[in-house]
Tab-separated table of C-alpha atoms and ligand atoms in Angstrom:
chain	number	residue	atom	x	y	z
A	1	MET	CA	70.395	29.970	-5.524
A	2	SER	CA	72.754	28.133	-7.294
A	3	VAL	CA	72.500	24.077	-8.540
A	4	ALA	CA	74.303	22.458	-5.102
A	5	ALA	CA	71.458	24.608	-3.072
A	6	TYR	CA	68.548	23.899	-5.007
A	7	LEU	CA	70.086	19.967	-4.829
A	8	GLU	CA	70.278	19.635	-1.843
A	9	LYS	CA	66.854	21.272	-0.619
A	10	ASN	CA	64.885	18.697	-3.141
A	11	LYS	CA	67.041	15.918	-2.389
A	12	ASP	CA	64.417	14.148	-0.831
A	13	ARG	CA	62.129	14.146	-3.649
A	14	PHE	CA	64.642	13.255	-6.603
A	15	LEU	CA	64.745	10.214	-4.494
A	16	GLN	CA	61.439	9.612	-4.054
A	17	GLU	CA	60.672	10.799	-7.581
A	18	LEU	CA	62.924	8.085	-8.915
A	19	PHE	CA	61.118	5.545	-6.495
A	20	ASP	CA	58.398	5.697	-8.352
A	21	LEU	CA	59.478	5.305	-11.924
A	22	LEU	CA	61.443	1.975	-10.478
A	23	ARG	CA	57.624	0.634	-9.132
A	24	ILE	CA	57.170	0.512	-12.948
A	25	PRO	CA	57.962	-2.995	-14.025
A	26	SER	CA	58.621	-1.621	-17.282
A	27	VAL	CA	60.145	-5.010	-18.868
A	28	SER	CA	60.372	-4.938	-21.821
A	29	ALA	CA	61.244	-8.087	-23.039
A	30	ASP	CA	57.641	-9.814	-21.801
A	31	PRO	CA	54.412	-8.818	-23.826
A	32	LYS	CA	53.146	-9.785	-19.646
A	33	PHE	CA	54.625	-6.172	-18.656
A	34	LYS	CA	53.616	-4.528	-22.258
A	35	GLY	CA	50.948	-1.457	-20.111
A	36	ASP	CA	54.163	-0.589	-17.761
A	37	VAL	CA	56.362	-0.239	-20.482
A	38	VAL	CA	54.566	2.327	-21.781
A	39	ALA	CA	53.069	3.351	-18.262
A	40	ALA	CA	57.097	4.181	-17.419
A	41	ALA	CA	56.820	6.227	-20.999
A	42	ASN	CA	54.300	8.335	-19.936
A	43	PHE	CA	56.439	9.153	-16.660
A	44	VAL	CA	59.235	10.377	-18.463
A	45	LYS	CA	57.110	12.372	-20.520
A	46	ASN	CA	55.609	14.037	-17.324
A	47	SER	CA	59.074	14.203	-15.428
A	48	LEU	CA	60.561	15.816	-18.832
A	49	GLU	CA	57.527	18.380	-19.152
A	50	LYS	CA	57.629	19.253	-15.434
A	51	ALA	CA	61.548	19.765	-15.264
A	52	GLY	CA	60.538	22.442	-18.199
A	53	ALA	CA	61.347	21.034	-21.153
A	54	ASP	CA	58.987	22.199	-24.891
A	55	GLN	CA	58.066	19.860	-27.216
A	56	VAL	CA	57.240	16.822	-24.776
A	57	GLU	CA	56.381	13.682	-27.666
A	58	ILE	CA	56.119	10.030	-27.215
A	59	CYS	CA	57.296	9.365	-30.747
A	60	GLU	CA	55.365	5.469	-31.541
A	61	THR	CA	57.318	3.114	-32.604
A	62	PRO	CA	56.061	-0.257	-33.971
A	63	GLY	CA	57.343	-1.765	-31.153
A	64	PHE	CA	57.838	1.013	-27.392
A	65	PRO	CA	57.777	4.399	-27.909
A	66	ILE	CA	60.662	6.710	-27.476
A	67	VAL	CA	60.053	10.322	-25.553
A	68	TYR	CA	61.501	13.313	-27.088
A	69	GLY	CA	61.873	16.917	-25.055
A	70	GLU	CA	64.020	19.848	-25.020
A	71	LYS	CA	64.802	23.060	-24.091
A	72	ILE	CA	66.075	25.479	-26.781
A	73	ILE	CA	67.279	28.933	-25.000
A	74	ASP	CA	69.480	29.848	-28.029
A	75	PRO	CA	70.044	28.386	-31.195
A	76	ASN	CA	73.803	30.133	-31.210
A	77	LEU	CA	74.366	27.745	-27.760
A	78	PRO	CA	76.219	24.595	-27.474
A	79	THR	CA	72.893	21.494	-28.196
A	80	VAL	CA	73.830	18.981	-25.716
A	81	LEU	CA	71.518	15.718	-26.954
A	82	VAL	CA	71.293	13.098	-23.988
A	83	TYR	CA	69.920	9.354	-24.416
A	84	GLY	CA	68.463	6.897	-21.680
A	85	HIS	CA	66.248	3.943	-21.314
A	86	TYR	CA	63.256	3.870	-19.260
A	87	ASP	CA	62.705	0.051	-20.132
A	88	VAL	CA	64.469	-2.391	-17.975
A	89	GLN	CA	65.614	-6.378	-17.884
A	90	PRO	CA	62.834	-9.032	-16.074
A	91	ALA	CA	63.834	-9.252	-12.827
A	92	ASP	CA	63.840	-13.468	-12.471
A	93	PRO	CA	64.634	-14.856	-10.728
A	94	TYR	CA	62.581	-13.178	-8.255
A	95	GLU	CA	63.582	-15.996	-5.511
A	96	LEU	CA	67.007	-14.396	-5.414
A	97	TRP	CA	65.867	-10.680	-4.599
A	98	ASP	CA	66.276	-9.937	-1.405
A	99	SER	CA	63.531	-7.578	-1.581
A	100	PRO	CA	60.541	-7.667	-4.143
A	101	PRO	CA	62.822	-6.267	-7.744
A	102	PHE	CA	59.765	-3.228	-7.976
A	103	GLU	CA	59.043	-1.716	-4.652
A	104	PRO	CA	62.971	-0.187	-4.222
A	105	VAL	CA	64.589	0.526	-0.777
A	106	LEU	CA	67.156	1.840	0.770
A	107	LYS	CA	70.002	0.073	2.407
A	108	LYS	CA	73.081	0.145	3.385
A	109	THR	CA	76.166	-1.800	1.544
A	110	ALA	CA	79.993	-1.980	2.526
A	111	ILE	CA	80.552	-0.270	-0.568
A	112	HIS	CA	77.862	1.869	-0.273
A	113	PRO	CA	77.961	3.373	3.454
A	114	GLU	CA	75.332	6.268	2.667
A	115	GLY	CA	72.704	4.089	1.124
A	116	ALA	CA	71.924	2.338	-1.826
A	117	ILE	CA	68.257	1.848	-4.435
A	118	PHE	CA	67.593	-1.711	-4.632
A	119	ALA	CA	65.029	-2.355	-7.456
A	120	ARG	CA	65.620	-3.626	-11.023
A	121	GLY	CA	66.677	-0.391	-13.012
A	122	ALA	CA	67.913	1.232	-10.021
A	123	ALA	CA	71.755	0.999	-12.330
A	124	ASP	CA	70.522	0.024	-15.814
A	125	ASP	CA	69.442	2.643	-16.275
A	126	LYS	CA	66.122	4.424	-14.675
A	127	GLY	CA	68.532	5.592	-12.063
A	128	GLN	CA	71.592	6.976	-14.615
A	129	PHE	CA	69.128	8.347	-17.029
A	130	TYR	CA	66.655	10.338	-14.629
A	131	MET	CA	69.779	12.034	-13.261
A	132	HIS	CA	70.009	14.047	-16.257
A	133	ILE	CA	65.964	15.352	-15.692
A	134	LYS	CA	67.015	16.381	-12.043
A	135	ALA	CA	69.878	17.797	-13.249
A	136	PHE	CA	68.272	19.704	-16.287
A	137	GLU	CA	65.172	20.829	-13.401
A	138	ALA	CA	68.042	22.407	-11.484
A	139	MET	CA	69.681	24.049	-14.113
A	140	MET	CA	66.499	24.963	-15.195
A	141	ALA	CA	65.236	26.691	-11.261
A	142	THR	CA	68.418	28.146	-11.043
A	143	SER	CA	68.417	29.777	-14.032
A	144	ASP	CA	71.719	28.446	-14.823
A	145	LEU	CA	70.927	26.663	-18.534
A	146	PRO	CA	74.303	27.315	-20.348
A	147	CYS	CA	73.546	24.771	-23.591
A	148	ASN	CA	70.221	23.739	-25.030
A	149	VAL	CA	69.113	20.857	-24.205
A	150	LYS	CA	67.397	17.809	-26.280
A	151	PHE	CA	66.204	14.269	-24.470
A	152	MET	CA	65.859	10.833	-26.365
A	153	ILE	CA	64.470	8.212	-23.809
A	154	GLU	CA	64.234	4.670	-25.188
A	155	GLY	CA	62.503	1.850	-24.573
A	156	GLU	CA	63.698	-1.472	-25.974
A	157	GLU	CA	67.633	-0.802	-25.046
A	158	GLU	CA	67.527	-4.328	-23.567
A	159	ILE	CA	66.031	-6.032	-26.358
A	160	GLY	CA	68.291	-4.820	-29.587
A	161	SER	CA	66.640	-0.957	-29.926
A	162	ASP	CA	65.341	-2.137	-32.775
A	163	ASN	CA	62.735	0.786	-34.034
A	164	LEU	CA	65.382	3.491	-32.775
A	165	ASP	CA	67.699	3.356	-36.334
A	166	LYS	CA	65.049	4.269	-37.818
A	167	PHE	CA	63.877	7.500	-35.644
A	168	VAL	CA	67.938	8.600	-35.709
A	169	LEU	CA	67.610	8.444	-38.821
A	170	ALA	CA	64.157	9.879	-39.401
A	171	ASN	CA	64.941	12.975	-37.111
A	172	LYS	CA	68.413	13.603	-38.157
A	173	GLU	CA	67.886	17.380	-38.109
A	174	ARG	CA	66.216	17.303	-34.534
A	175	LEU	CA	68.460	15.228	-33.032
A	176	LYS	CA	71.571	17.686	-34.355
A	177	ALA	CA	73.923	18.147	-31.442
A	178	ASP	CA	77.374	19.239	-30.466
A	179	VAL	CA	77.961	16.206	-28.178
A	180	ILE	CA	75.808	13.048	-26.418
A	181	LEU	CA	75.607	12.937	-23.218
A	182	ILE	CA	74.797	8.455	-22.044
A	183	SER	CA	74.658	7.354	-18.162
A	184	ASP	CA	74.421	3.922	-18.611
A	185	THR	CA	78.223	2.730	-17.705
A	186	HIS	CA	80.234	1.887	-14.955
A	187	MET	CA	82.848	4.213	-12.981
A	188	ILE	CA	86.127	1.998	-11.840
A	189	GLY	CA	85.368	3.565	-8.341
A	190	MET	CA	83.650	6.385	-6.477
A	191	ASP	CA	87.677	6.864	-5.301
A	192	ASN	CA	88.440	6.074	-9.349
A	193	PRO	CA	86.417	7.792	-11.454
A	194	SER	CA	86.359	7.051	-15.079
A	195	ILE	CA	84.734	7.646	-18.238
A	196	THR	CA	84.097	4.170	-20.805
A	197	VAL	CA	85.255	4.925	-23.918
A	198	GLY	CA	85.367	1.619	-25.436
A	199	LEU	CA	81.792	-1.096	-25.808
A	200	ARG	CA	81.486	-4.098	-27.110
A	201	GLY	CA	79.359	-5.338	-29.651
A	202	MET	CA	77.167	-8.075	-29.962
A	203	ALA	CA	76.254	-10.927	-32.400
A	204	TYR	CA	73.021	-12.953	-29.984
A	205	MET	CA	72.691	-16.330	-31.524
A	206	GLU	CA	69.781	-18.907	-30.993
A	207	VAL	CA	70.363	-22.693	-32.259
A	208	GLU	CA	68.311	-25.841	-31.897
A	209	VAL	CA	69.584	-29.316	-32.753
A	210	CYS	CA	67.171	-31.888	-33.829
A	211	GLY	CA	68.018	-35.452	-33.290
A	212	SER	CA	64.596	-38.137	-33.624
A	213	ASN	CA	61.599	-36.779	-34.690
A	214	ARG	CA	60.202	-37.747	-31.490
A	215	ASP	CA	61.756	-38.409	-27.855
A	216	LEU	CA	63.054	-41.780	-27.353
A	217	HIS	CA	63.149	-44.550	-24.479
A	218	SER	CA	66.696	-44.131	-23.591
A	219	GLY	CA	67.228	-47.342	-22.807
A	220	SER	CA	65.818	-49.103	-26.350
A	221	TYR	CA	67.513	-46.370	-28.177
A	222	GLY	CA	70.682	-44.467	-25.843
A	223	GLY	CA	73.625	-45.056	-27.343
A	224	ALA	CA	72.102	-45.559	-30.853
A	225	VAL	CA	71.041	-42.604	-32.091
A	226	ALA	CA	72.011	-39.094	-31.615
A	227	ASN	CA	71.272	-37.203	-28.434
A	228	PRO	CA	71.057	-34.131	-29.078
A	229	ILE	CA	71.585	-32.763	-25.767
A	230	ASN	CA	74.908	-34.252	-25.863
A	231	VAL	CA	75.472	-33.416	-29.402
A	232	LEU	CA	74.751	-29.746	-28.588
A	233	CYS	CA	77.201	-29.069	-25.743
A	234	LYS	CA	79.749	-31.383	-27.731
A	235	MET	CA	79.165	-28.954	-30.699
A	236	ILE	CA	79.704	-25.836	-27.951
A	237	ALA	CA	83.242	-27.092	-26.520
A	238	SER	CA	84.127	-27.060	-30.039
A	239	LEU	CA	84.222	-23.610	-29.990
A	240	LYS	CA	86.625	-22.297	-28.204
A	241	ASP	CA	90.050	-24.116	-27.855
A	242	GLU	CA	92.510	-25.190	-24.708
A	243	ASN	CA	93.173	-21.408	-24.594
A	244	GLU	CA	89.859	-19.753	-24.844
A	245	HIS	CA	90.692	-18.951	-28.449
A	246	ILE	CA	87.190	-18.875	-30.117
A	247	THR	CA	87.594	-21.411	-33.378
A	248	ILE	CA	85.164	-19.839	-36.033
A	249	PRO	CA	86.837	-19.439	-39.094
A	250	GLY	CA	87.731	-16.086	-39.953
A	251	PHE	CA	86.421	-14.998	-36.695
A	252	TYR	CA	89.522	-12.660	-35.653
A	253	GLU	CA	89.825	-11.550	-39.048
A	254	LYS	CA	89.119	-7.738	-38.680
A	255	VAL	CA	89.494	-7.567	-34.795
A	256	GLN	CA	91.842	-4.830	-34.623
A	257	GLU	CA	94.782	-5.070	-32.453
A	258	LEU	CA	96.467	-2.618	-30.494
A	259	SER	CA	99.976	-1.514	-30.251
A	260	ALA	CA	101.976	-2.857	-26.895
A	261	ALA	CA	101.945	0.691	-25.877
A	262	GLN	CA	97.798	0.854	-26.613
A	263	ARG	CA	97.863	-1.717	-23.505
A	264	GLN	CA	100.685	-0.698	-21.643
A	265	ARG	CA	98.209	2.097	-21.229
A	266	LEU	CA	95.012	0.219	-20.762
A	267	ASN	CA	96.309	-1.921	-17.776
A	268	GLU	CA	97.542	0.546	-15.654
A	269	ALA	CA	94.259	1.449	-14.827
A	270	PRO	CA	93.685	0.808	-11.236
A	271	PHE	CA	92.270	-2.797	-11.120
A	272	ASP	CA	92.887	-5.610	-8.244
A	273	LEU	CA	92.525	-9.679	-9.281
A	274	SER	CA	92.420	-10.280	-5.619
A	275	GLU	CA	89.825	-7.683	-4.956
A	276	TYR	CA	88.080	-8.921	-8.019
A	277	LYS	CA	88.398	-12.430	-7.276
A	278	GLY	CA	86.744	-11.915	-3.961
A	279	LYS	CA	83.980	-9.718	-4.531
A	280	LEU	CA	82.704	-12.987	-7.106
A	281	ASP	CA	83.748	-15.893	-4.530
A	282	ILE	CA	85.647	-17.060	-7.530
A	283	GLN	CA	88.955	-19.549	-6.988
A	284	ASP	CA	90.580	-17.758	-10.640
A	285	VAL	CA	88.724	-16.075	-13.513
A	286	HIS	CA	88.676	-17.095	-16.748
A	287	GLY	CA	89.942	-16.363	-20.149
A	288	GLU	CA	91.855	-16.428	-23.258
A	289	LYS	CA	95.181	-16.842	-22.931
A	290	GLY	CA	97.838	-13.637	-23.182
A	291	TYR	CA	95.754	-11.068	-22.183
A	292	SER	CA	94.467	-9.557	-18.916
A	293	THR	CA	91.357	-9.559	-16.928
A	294	ILE	CA	90.673	-5.955	-18.508
A	295	GLU	CA	91.966	-6.806	-21.521
A	296	ARG	CA	89.670	-9.311	-21.865
A	297	ILE	CA	86.725	-7.208	-21.017
A	298	GLY	CA	87.644	-4.677	-23.183
A	299	ILE	CA	89.267	-5.183	-26.487
A	300	ARG	CA	88.939	-9.003	-26.986
A	301	PRO	CA	85.467	-10.643	-28.255
A	302	THR	CA	83.872	-13.559	-27.159
A	303	LEU	CA	81.499	-15.757	-27.103
A	304	ASP	CA	78.859	-17.238	-23.948
A	305	VAL	CA	75.834	-19.501	-23.726
A	306	ASN	CA	73.431	-17.467	-22.218
A	307	GLY	CA	70.890	-20.211	-21.845
A	308	ILE	CA	70.780	-24.238	-22.607
A	309	TRP	CA	67.992	-26.612	-22.664
A	310	GLY	CA	66.232	-29.217	-23.588
A	311	GLY	CA	64.838	-32.819	-22.327
A	312	TYR	CA	63.666	-33.610	-18.614
A	313	THR	CA	63.946	-30.896	-16.638
A	314	GLY	CA	61.426	-31.987	-13.790
A	315	GLU	CA	60.807	-33.709	-10.492
A	316	GLY	CA	62.889	-37.187	-10.796
A	317	ALA	CA	64.099	-39.191	-13.095
A	318	LYS	CA	62.756	-40.056	-16.610
A	319	THR	CA	64.826	-42.250	-18.660
A	320	VAL	CA	64.260	-40.080	-22.337
A	321	LEU	CA	66.394	-39.003	-25.350
A	322	PRO	CA	64.887	-36.184	-26.437
A	323	SER	CA	64.239	-34.932	-29.704
A	324	LYS	CA	65.543	-31.617	-29.605
A	325	ALA	CA	68.365	-29.241	-28.259
A	326	PHE	CA	68.399	-25.601	-27.415
A	327	ALA	CA	70.820	-22.462	-26.511
A	328	LYS	CA	70.848	-19.041	-26.507
A	329	ILE	CA	74.932	-17.864	-27.504
A	330	SER	CA	76.067	-14.294	-27.394
A	331	MET	CA	79.516	-12.837	-28.937
A	332	ARG	CA	81.037	-10.272	-27.915
A	333	LEU	CA	82.237	-8.511	-30.813
A	334	VAL	CA	85.297	-5.340	-30.843
A	335	PRO	CA	86.323	-3.226	-33.482
A	336	ASP	CA	86.369	-3.807	-36.403
A	337	GLN	CA	84.174	-6.905	-36.010
A	338	ASP	CA	80.487	-6.297	-38.366
A	339	TRP	CA	77.646	-8.279	-36.423
A	340	HIS	CA	76.575	-9.864	-39.297
A	341	GLU	CA	78.838	-11.172	-40.534
A	342	ILE	CA	79.797	-12.741	-37.408
A	343	ALA	CA	76.120	-13.813	-37.702
A	344	THR	CA	77.133	-15.176	-40.866
A	345	LEU	CA	80.487	-17.029	-39.923
A	346	PHE	CA	79.131	-18.545	-37.214
A	347	GLU	CA	76.088	-20.129	-38.507
A	348	THR	CA	78.223	-21.100	-41.614
A	349	HIS	CA	80.692	-22.871	-38.632
A	350	PHE	CA	77.973	-24.492	-36.590
A	351	LYS	CA	76.105	-26.148	-39.355
A	352	ALA	CA	78.766	-27.680	-40.516
A	353	ILE	CA	80.256	-29.067	-37.641
A	354	ALA	CA	77.247	-31.015	-36.954
A	355	PRO	CA	77.590	-34.242	-37.608
A	356	ALA	CA	75.166	-36.384	-39.948
A	357	SER	CA	72.844	-37.311	-37.014
A	358	VAL	CA	71.573	-34.464	-36.226
A	359	THR	CA	70.287	-31.225	-38.101
A	360	VAL	CA	70.984	-27.940	-36.985
A	361	LYS	CA	68.814	-24.697	-37.062
A	362	VAL	CA	70.724	-21.430	-36.161
A	363	LYS	CA	68.434	-17.949	-36.321
A	364	ALA	CA	70.313	-14.544	-35.396
A	365	HIS	CA	68.266	-12.328	-32.978
A	366	HIS	CA	69.378	-9.398	-32.611
A	367	GLY	CA	73.276	-7.572	-32.960
A	368	GLY	CA	75.050	-4.534	-32.917
A	369	ALA	CA	78.378	-2.333	-33.534
A	370	PRO	CA	81.022	-1.916	-31.099
A	371	ALA	CA	82.211	1.187	-30.628
A	372	VAL	CA	85.400	3.309	-29.640
A	373	VAL	CA	84.886	7.193	-28.524
A	374	SER	CA	87.178	9.858	-28.842
A	375	ASP	CA	89.089	10.957	-25.283
A	376	SER	CA	90.384	13.942	-26.937
A	377	SER	CA	87.283	15.792	-28.117
A	378	LEU	CA	85.417	18.850	-26.347
A	379	GLY	CA	82.717	16.710	-25.045
A	380	TYR	CA	85.154	14.516	-23.545
A	381	GLN	CA	87.393	17.620	-22.215
A	382	ALA	CA	84.339	18.652	-20.268
A	383	ALA	CA	83.375	15.124	-18.720
A	384	GLU	CA	86.692	14.873	-17.365
A	385	ALA	CA	87.156	18.681	-15.972
A	386	ALA	CA	83.637	18.488	-14.609
A	387	MET	CA	84.540	15.288	-13.201
A	388	GLU	CA	87.450	16.210	-11.127
A	389	GLU	CA	85.314	19.422	-9.803
A	390	THR	CA	82.853	17.166	-8.331
A	391	PHE	CA	85.437	13.732	-7.900
A	392	GLY	CA	88.320	15.806	-6.763
A	393	LYS	CA	90.355	13.536	-9.275
A	394	ARG	CA	90.691	13.211	-12.543
A	395	PRO	CA	88.698	10.448	-14.525
A	396	ILE	CA	90.734	7.950	-16.522
A	397	PRO	CA	89.406	6.229	-19.931
A	398	THR	CA	88.640	2.748	-19.658
A	399	ARG	CA	87.199	0.219	-22.217
A	400	GLU	CA	84.109	-1.239	-20.986
A	401	GLY	CA	82.923	-4.725	-21.917
A	402	GLY	CA	78.912	-4.488	-22.032
A	403	SER	CA	77.038	-2.917	-25.194
A	404	ILE	CA	75.089	-0.509	-26.136
A	405	PRO	CA	74.871	-1.019	-29.665
A	406	ILE	CA	73.525	2.611	-31.082
A	407	VAL	CA	76.013	3.894	-29.703
A	408	ALA	CA	77.931	3.736	-32.959
A	409	LEU	CA	74.754	4.422	-34.788
A	410	PHE	CA	75.162	7.965	-33.228
A	411	GLN	CA	78.891	8.703	-33.971
A	412	LYS	CA	78.260	7.444	-37.519
A	413	GLU	CA	74.723	9.513	-38.022
A	414	LEU	CA	74.387	12.647	-35.960
A	415	GLY	CA	78.200	13.072	-36.290
A	416	SER	CA	78.564	14.107	-32.572
A	417	ASP	CA	80.252	13.146	-30.032
A	418	PRO	CA	78.406	10.222	-27.225
A	419	ILE	CA	80.015	10.649	-24.114
A	420	LEU	CA	80.168	7.285	-22.032
A	421	PHE	CA	79.434	9.424	-18.772
A	422	GLY	CA	77.959	6.251	-16.114
A	423	PHE	CA	77.850	6.484	-12.506
A	424	GLY	CA	77.525	2.657	-11.565
A	425	LEU	CA	79.641	0.373	-10.104
A	426	ASP	CA	80.418	-2.732	-11.023
A	427	THR	CA	79.275	-4.447	-8.452
A	428	ASP	CA	75.841	-2.540	-8.855
A	429	ALA	CA	74.370	-6.128	-9.501
A	430	LEU	CA	73.031	-5.376	-13.440
A	431	HIS	CA	70.981	-7.906	-14.517
A	432	SER	CA	71.299	-9.386	-11.476
A	433	PRO	CA	68.932	-9.509	-8.215
A	434	ASN	CA	69.603	-7.470	-6.011
A	435	GLU	CA	70.193	-4.352	-8.980
A	436	HIS	CA	71.277	-1.412	-6.749
A	437	TYR	CA	72.414	1.797	-7.706
A	438	GLY	CA	73.965	4.069	-4.701
A	439	VAL	CA	72.365	7.486	-3.551
A	440	LYS	CA	75.550	9.028	-3.529
A	441	ASN	CA	76.111	8.088	-7.233
A	442	TYR	CA	73.300	9.391	-7.855
A	443	LEU	CA	73.847	12.761	-5.823
A	444	ILE	CA	77.070	13.229	-7.107
A	445	GLY	CA	76.502	12.459	-11.381
A	446	ILE	CA	73.146	14.605	-10.790
A	447	GLU	CA	75.600	17.237	-9.632
A	448	THR	CA	78.473	16.238	-12.457
A	449	ILE	CA	75.831	16.819	-14.851
A	450	ALA	CA	75.360	20.204	-14.636
A	451	SER	CA	79.037	20.369	-13.864
A	452	PHE	CA	79.232	19.306	-17.727
A	453	PHE	CA	77.184	21.367	-18.764
A	454	ARG	CA	78.678	24.679	-17.190
A	455	HIS	CA	81.992	23.313	-18.450
A	456	PHE	CA	80.961	22.544	-22.548
A	457	SER	CA	80.039	25.895	-23.047
A	458	ALA	CA	82.857	27.103	-21.142
A	459	LEU	CA	84.928	25.167	-23.923
A	460	GLN	CA	83.141	25.594	-26.825
A	461	GLY	CA	82.969	29.507	-26.132
A	462	LYS	CA	86.729	29.309	-26.446
B	1	LIG	N1	73.573	-0.774	-19.647
B	1	LIG	C1	74.129	-1.885	-20.101
B	1	LIG	C2	75.785	-1.703	-21.267
B	1	LIG	C3	76.144	-1.475	-20.322
B	1	LIG	C4	76.251	-2.395	-19.072
B	1	LIG	C5	77.656	-1.403	-20.844
B	1	LIG	C6	77.572	-2.363	-18.141
B	1	LIG	C7	78.978	-0.562	-20.018
B	1	LIG	C8	79.074	-2.159	-19.085
B	1	LIG	C9	73.113	-1.908	-21.297
B	1	LIG	O1	71.352	-1.374	-20.840
B	1	LIG	C10	72.191	-3.284	-21.421
B	1	LIG	O2	72.696	-4.183	-20.792
B	1	LIG	N2	73.247	-3.715	-22.890
B	1	LIG	C11	73.383	-5.145	-23.663
B	1	LIG	C12	72.885	-4.583	-25.102
B	1	LIG	C13	71.900	-5.382	-26.132
B	1	LIG	C14	71.814	-5.169	-27.390
B	1	LIG	C15	70.565	-5.982	-25.336
B	1	LIG	C16	74.479	-5.831	-22.983
B	1	LIG	O3	75.493	-5.296	-23.099
B	1	LIG	O4	73.863	-7.085	-23.186
B	2	LIG	MN1	71.236	0.235	-20.091
B	3	LIG	MN1	71.269	-3.985	-19.613
């Protein structure tokens, strides 16, 4: 039986199994779900074992475990390392979901006429890494596995992969591979397959602005004592100028500028601005002057407030000058910005712009390096050939705005090329209510992964 025939025969079960995984609320950020995150790790372990992997192990860390498994059929054959994450983002706000986030359902949408699976983690990343386990199962069951394979599925990606670095450094030999496959990104569209070759890095900060030592009556003190919320807003507003250029001294110093030719190639990717605006229901886009939307996302750094709070937000009106105000601020970085350096520049600047009427605390949460991967490696060629086979169209390389901090570490420490082999779409609502993943994307992904293994082994043999 061929992999395609096996897939056809088993596709309902492949969907049901993914549904079972999606029912586990493995939210790594929230201690309330600790047991569920561990349950998801066990689910992954069992899936790997059932699919035919050996040495399957739950590798404990100070945080959530990393699940490892492998199938070494012949040490002389090439080895593929698969990375993914079984943790998910919090599902809040629950009231904005049309169906409960951890009760997966199939629904048709305009973009997914064959149906999509709605659940937190459907596209990011459970639906995507599970494709690899199913492709592996199919290749094993049809005696069609042409490469060795290793799996490393972690549970802390959404909170910064703090413990993965150490695991990778301590297990370099065990993780040795000729290529690393990661399905945790998007394609341009079902009719426009693409392979991601760039990811932004990240520096995530939290700031506290403190005024008086207690909340004050806003009549008795208002206008005479600093209101930390007003001050914080002003400070944040000053972080970008009228061209949406970031004002932190030194921020752009290490930013790699692309050549005119490179920029032109990037902008040749299919992109329809009015369709983009239409899907988001916005009148206009907003970003750094002098750059297209594709460039703003792919090759330019940015700074965004992710949350801001303080003062009274309950029912009705309370007249108060709050004592403190807070914000969570993330900066997306591009090569060769270093997140530690950027975090320091931010802290120094943020403290420098604070008026004497307040005190400021700045803390760095987590960060990660940006990454650019080769679009000509053997792995890339195999991925290109595989997509061309299943989509009937040659994929193009793209740069995405999201971050997978561990990719740069893989490049540096494992020395093998990571291939960002994602099958989601940017409309899949990652991190948002009503996250979903197309059934067709899931199935074609499994087929394309199996095809990658064939092409990669053939190219290696040359
Ligand atoms: N899968 C995403 C990264 C991603 C999303 C890449 C869309 C390309 C396109 C990943 O799970 C993620 O959300 N990463 C975080 C990074 C992190 C340090 C919490 C992100 O990008 O915010
Ligand atoms: Mn992800
Ligand atoms: Mn994510």
